[in-house]
Structures are given as C-alpha cells and as structure tokens.
C-alpha positions as a Python dict, from the first residue, in 0.01 Angstrom:
ca = {
    (1, 'M'): (0, 0, 0),
    (2, 'A'): (146, 332, -109),
    (3, 'G'): (299, 534, 170),
    (4, 'K'): (342, 244, 412),
    (5, 'K'): (684, 186, 564),
    (6, 'V'): (824, -164, 600),
    (7, 'L'): (1129, -285, 790),
    (8, 'I'): (1260, -630, 697),
    (9, 'V'): (1502, -774, 951),
    (10, 'Y'): (1690, -1041, 757),
    (11, 'A'): (1905, -1311, 917),
    (12, 'H'): (2082, -1530, 664),
    (13, 'Q'): (2447, -1539, 561),
    (14, 'E'): (2397, -1609, 190),
    (15, 'P'): (2217, -1370, -50),
    (16, 'K'): (2170, -1658, -301),
    (17, 'S'): (1991, -1873, -42),
    (18, 'F'): (1619, -1950, -45),
    (19, 'N'): (1578, -1697, 236),
    (20, 'G'): (1762, -1449, 16),
    (21, 'S'): (1509, -1515, -261),
    (22, 'L'): (1220, -1459, -20),
    (23, 'L'): (1379, -1130, 89),
    (24, 'K'): (1427, -1017, -272),
    (25, 'I'): (1064, -1094, -356),
    (26, 'A'): (940, -901, -52),
    (27, 'V'): (1149, -595, -134),
    (28, 'E'): (1043, -597, -500),
    (29, 'E'): (671, -662, -441),
    (30, 'L'): (628, -416, -154),
    (31, 'S'): (827, -148, -337),
    (32, 'K'): (605, -204, -640),
    (33, 'Q'): (306, -127, -418),
    (34, 'G'): (456, 210, -328),
    (35, 'C'): (584, 106, 14),
    (36, 'S'): (910, 241, 151),
    (37, 'V'): (1115, -70, 232),
    (38, 'T'): (1419, -77, 462),
    (39, 'V'): (1628, -390, 514),
    (40, 'S'): (1844, -464, 815),
    (41, 'D'): (2068, -741, 677),
    (42, 'L'): (2214, -851, 1010),
    (43, 'Y'): (2500, -1067, 883),
    (44, 'A'): (2604, -812, 620),
    (45, 'M'): (2592, -541, 888),
    (46, 'Q'): (2797, -765, 1120),
    (47, 'F'): (2534, -683, 1380),
    (48, 'E'): (2652, -744, 1735),
    (49, 'P'): (2413, -993, 1901),
    (50, 'R'): (2565, -976, 2248),
    (51, 'A'): (2398, -756, 2508),
    (52, 'T'): (2687, -590, 2691),
    (53, 'R'): (2779, -267, 2867),
    (54, 'N'): (2909, -144, 2530),
    (55, 'D'): (2544, -68, 2450),
    (56, 'I'): (2552, 217, 2701),
    (57, 'V'): (2733, 541, 2616),
    (58, 'G'): (2871, 735, 2910),
    (59, 'H'): (2817, 665, 3278),
    (60, 'L'): (2640, 362, 3421),
    (61, 'H'): (2342, 396, 3652),
    (62, 'N'): (2507, 147, 3889),
    (63, 'S'): (2877, 90, 3831),
    (64, 'E'): (2898, -159, 4119),
    (65, 'A'): (2675, -429, 3970),
    (66, 'F'): (2584, -433, 3601),
    (67, 'N'): (2218, -502, 3519),
    (68, 'Y'): (2158, -487, 3143),
    (69, 'G'): (1783, -427, 3165),
    (70, 'V'): (1816, -142, 3412),
    (71, 'E'): (2115, 17, 3240),
    (72, 'T'): (1958, 18, 2892),
    (73, 'W'): (1634, 156, 3034),
    (74, 'E'): (1820, 441, 3204),
    (75, 'A'): (2036, 497, 2895),
    (76, 'Y'): (1731, 510, 2670),
    (77, 'K'): (1569, 775, 2888),
    (78, 'R'): (1875, 1000, 2872),
    (79, 'G'): (1963, 928, 2507),
    (80, 'G'): (2266, 721, 2600),
    (81, 'L'): (2227, 404, 2395),
    (82, 'S'): (2494, 307, 2142),
    (83, 'K'): (2465, 436, 1784),
    (84, 'D'): (2374, 99, 1629),
    (85, 'L'): (2079, 55, 1867),
    (86, 'V'): (1952, 407, 1809),
    (87, 'E'): (1963, 346, 1432),
    (88, 'E'): (1766, 20, 1458),
    (89, 'Q'): (1512, 172, 1697),
    (90, 'K'): (1456, 457, 1452),
    (91, 'K'): (1381, 202, 1177),
    (92, 'V'): (1135, 22, 1405),
    (93, 'Q'): (970, 345, 1514),
    (94, 'E'): (909, 454, 1155),
    (95, 'A'): (781, 117, 1033),
    (96, 'D'): (416, 22, 987),
    (97, 'L'): (514, -340, 928),
    (98, 'L'): (803, -548, 1061),
    (99, 'I'): (895, -862, 862),
    (100, 'F'): (1143, -1108, 1010),
    (101, 'Q'): (1301, -1333, 748),
    (102, 'F'): (1516, -1622, 868),
    (103, 'P'): (1583, -1998, 873),
    (104, 'L'): (1457, -2179, 1182),
    (105, 'F'): (1752, -2289, 1399),
    (106, 'W'): (1684, -2540, 1680),
    (107, 'F'): (1313, -2446, 1700),
    (108, 'N'): (1411, -2080, 1727),
    (109, 'M'): (1537, -1776, 1540),
    (110, 'P'): (1913, -1754, 1466),
    (111, 'A'): (2122, -1608, 1750),
    (112, 'I'): (2198, -1291, 1555),
    (113, 'L'): (1825, -1217, 1521),
    (114, 'K'): (1758, -1300, 1886),
    (115, 'G'): (2039, -1059, 1971),
    (116, 'W'): (1864, -792, 1765),
    (117, 'M'): (1547, -850, 1970),
    (118, 'D'): (1739, -844, 2299),
    (119, 'R'): (1931, -525, 2224),
    (120, 'V'): (1685, -317, 2020),
    (121, 'L'): (1356, -378, 2202),
    (122, 'V'): (1459, -234, 2536),
    (123, 'Q'): (1240, -108, 2817),
    (124, 'G'): (1125, 247, 2761),
    (125, 'F'): (1133, 201, 2384),
    (126, 'A'): (929, -115, 2320),
    (127, 'Y'): (753, -167, 2652),
    (128, 'D'): (738, -44, 3010),
    (129, 'L'): (654, -211, 3337),
    (130, 'S'): (283, -130, 3311),
    (131, 'K'): (272, -106, 2931),
    (132, 'V'): (287, -454, 2783),
    (133, 'Y'): (86, -674, 2546),
    (134, 'D'): (-211, -471, 2417),
    (135, 'G'): (-67, -174, 2606),
    (136, 'G'): (288, -216, 2472),
    (137, 'L'): (471, 90, 2342),
    (138, 'L'): (487, -31, 1979),
    (139, 'Q'): (110, -29, 1927),
    (140, 'G'): (-16, 46, 1577),
    (141, 'K'): (242, -175, 1405),
    (142, 'L'): (210, -511, 1232),
    (143, 'S'): (463, -794, 1231),
    (144, 'L'): (513, -1107, 1024),
    (145, 'F'): (752, -1397, 1081),
    (146, 'S'): (860, -1549, 749),
    (147, 'F'): (1093, -1844, 784),
    (148, 'T'): (1215, -2171, 642),
    (149, 'T'): (1247, -2506, 817),
    (150, 'G'): (1474, -2807, 774),
    (151, 'G'): (1197, -3058, 845),
    (152, 'G'): (881, -3115, 644),
    (153, 'Q'): (536, -2992, 737),
    (154, 'E'): (429, -3329, 876),
    (155, 'M'): (710, -3307, 1133),
    (156, 'Y'): (569, -2981, 1268),
    (157, 'S'): (215, -3103, 1331),
    (158, 'K'): (43, -3200, 1656),
    (159, 'E'): (94, -3562, 1558),
    (160, 'G'): (450, -3507, 1436),
    (161, 'I'): (767, -3556, 1636),
    (162, 'G'): (834, -3180, 1642),
    (163, 'G'): (487, -3087, 1767),
    (164, 'D'): (267, -2810, 1629),
    (165, 'I'): (472, -2530, 1470),
    (166, 'R'): (257, -2287, 1670),
    (167, 'Y'): (433, -2400, 1988),
    (168, 'V'): (758, -2272, 1838),
    (169, 'L'): (594, -1941, 1748),
    (170, 'W'): (467, -1872, 2102),
    (171, 'P'): (789, -1710, 2238),
    (172, 'M'): (855, -1517, 1916),
    (173, 'Q'): (512, -1387, 1825),
    (174, 'H'): (350, -1372, 2167),
    (175, 'G'): (647, -1333, 2401),
    (176, 'I'): (819, -1061, 2197),
    (177, 'M'): (594, -893, 1939),
    (178, 'H'): (261, -905, 2123),
    (179, 'F'): (439, -821, 2450),
    (180, 'C'): (555, -497, 2286),
    (181, 'G'): (205, -414, 2158),
    (182, 'V'): (268, -521, 1796),
    (183, 'K'): (-13, -699, 1611),
    (184, 'V'): (88, -1027, 1450),
    (185, 'L'): (-5, -1149, 1102),
    (186, 'E'): (-25, -1518, 1015),
    (187, 'P'): (333, -1650, 981),
    (188, 'H'): (467, -1744, 640),
    (189, 'I'): (640, -2080, 660),
    (190, 'C'): (831, -2254, 380),
    (191, 'Y'): (882, -2612, 488),
    (192, 'A'): (1208, -2786, 396),
    (193, 'P'): (1291, -2593, 75),
    (194, 'E'): (1627, -2773, 50),
    (195, 'N'): (1454, -3111, 34),
    (196, 'V'): (1196, -3046, -239),
    (197, 'S'): (1209, -3016, -617),
    (198, 'E'): (1304, -2698, -800),
    (199, 'E'): (945, -2679, -921),
    (200, 'K'): (816, -2690, -564),
    (201, 'R'): (1062, -2419, -459),
    (202, 'K'): (932, -2198, -740),
    (203, 'E'): (578, -2261, -617),
    (204, 'M'): (681, -2154, -267),
    (205, 'L'): (832, -1831, -396),
    (206, 'A'): (525, -1762, -610),
    (207, 'A'): (299, -1818, -307),
    (208, 'W'): (497, -1560, -107),
    (209, 'S'): (474, -1308, -390),
    (210, 'H'): (101, -1373, -422),
    (211, 'R'): (42, -1326, -50),
    (212, 'L'): (234, -999, -41),
    (213, 'K'): (1, -851, -305),
    (214, 'T'): (-290, -854, -57),
    (215, 'L'): (-95, -843, 269),
    (216, 'W'): (-238, -509, 380),
    (217, 'K'): (-589, -653, 367),
    (218, 'E'): (-509, -929, 616),
    (219, 'E'): (-638, -927, 972),
    (220, 'P'): (-396, -1001, 1258),
    (221, 'I'): (-421, -1334, 1437),
    (222, 'D'): (-593, -1366, 1772),
    (223, 'C'): (-303, -1294, 2007),
    (224, 'S'): (-412, -1531, 2281),
    (225, 'P'): (-280, -1862, 2421),
    (226, 'E'): (-570, -2039, 2250),
    (227, 'W'): (-425, -1961, 1903),
    (228, 'Y'): (-106, -2148, 1997),
    (229, 'F'): (-224, -2429, 2222),
    (230, 'K'): (-584, -2509, 2133),
}
C-alpha cells in the first residue's frame, strides 16, 4: 500500500539462499506497491548480538553491579544508547510493518536475530513495566515472521515428532511482538525448501509473492494462548 513503511530484519548469511530469494521478492513486491522498504541485513551489517555494557554510552546507573535491563532503560531515557541501537530503533519506530526473514535454527530464530530483539527492544522504547501486550509501546504496528524449516510440514504437526509449529511461534510472536504491543499477522512458513524439487521451490516463492500482493488486507491473528495451544 502506497505510503506504508516496511522494515525487513533479515538473518541469513547467503544472498543466493532461499531466504535471500524470499527477501528479494518481498522488497520488490512491496516497493512495487509504493511502500518504503528498509532492510536490516544482520549478517552483512555484522550486527553485534551480544547484550553488553558497550550498548551504554557514558556513565552507568550502577557501576557496582551491572544489570543490562536497568542500564539500557536508564540509557534510553537519557539518550545514552549506542549508535547501532539508536539506528535500529529509529527504523522500528518509523515502520508500519516489521517482517522477520530467517531460517529456523533449533526451533528458534538464529542467535543474531535474537540478539537484535534483545538489544533493540529495550524497556522504555518497546515496553514499560505497566505497558505490555495490548498496552505495549509499539502499538499500531504489524509484524510477520517469514521463515524456512529443515523438516517437512508433517514433522511440525500436533501428531509429528516436532509438535505443532505454533508451539515454536509462542515465544517469538506472543512473548516478543505481542508483548511490545505489535499486532501479528499469520506467519509465512516454507517447509524444507532444501529437500523439495526446484518446481516446488518456485511454487513456494510464487505463493509468497502472491500473498504480499494482498498483505495489507489481512487481519492479525488472535493474540491469545488459544491460538497457539488449542
């Protein structure tokens, strides 16, 4: 939709990967719609995933015992966060839609993307003690987790050995995005692209492109435990 701003946080090392193709399609299709698209390519940026005292510029609130949550909260309030965090927060603040593109690692997002979540979405910016979930500080934004798996779809079913894929999504979608007040769109999952035919991979890419054409008409999921565990 023309005028909308999109931030794609991309976590894959190889531009020619299937994830890279999904990223390219998203950038092209959303740009075609008149959206302003920004990409944070975490590996290319050599984004630092570790949450350390280097994230605070200047004095510490308590130099005797370092508490990352407290120190980043205090630093945010006084404008004392490191430059890389301020830049990412600005991208988030301006975005109407956040897309996270990544391969599933060990039932989770890659460490570099988890580090982005840990360091960027600090207290004061993304949430506050009494402002969480529907009251989170990033209200008015949409998010979408687009990822690939190593196992097939049958593995990630209630009857499968991996259990329902929604169990995996609970900490990401509910514990991070919904916690910060962000509405969540249905995830886009490409199951085992490395283990299917080239024709099937092309179908997966076409399905992503097709979905993006009407993405702005979609309604967010019901952000409740029932969606994940019913």
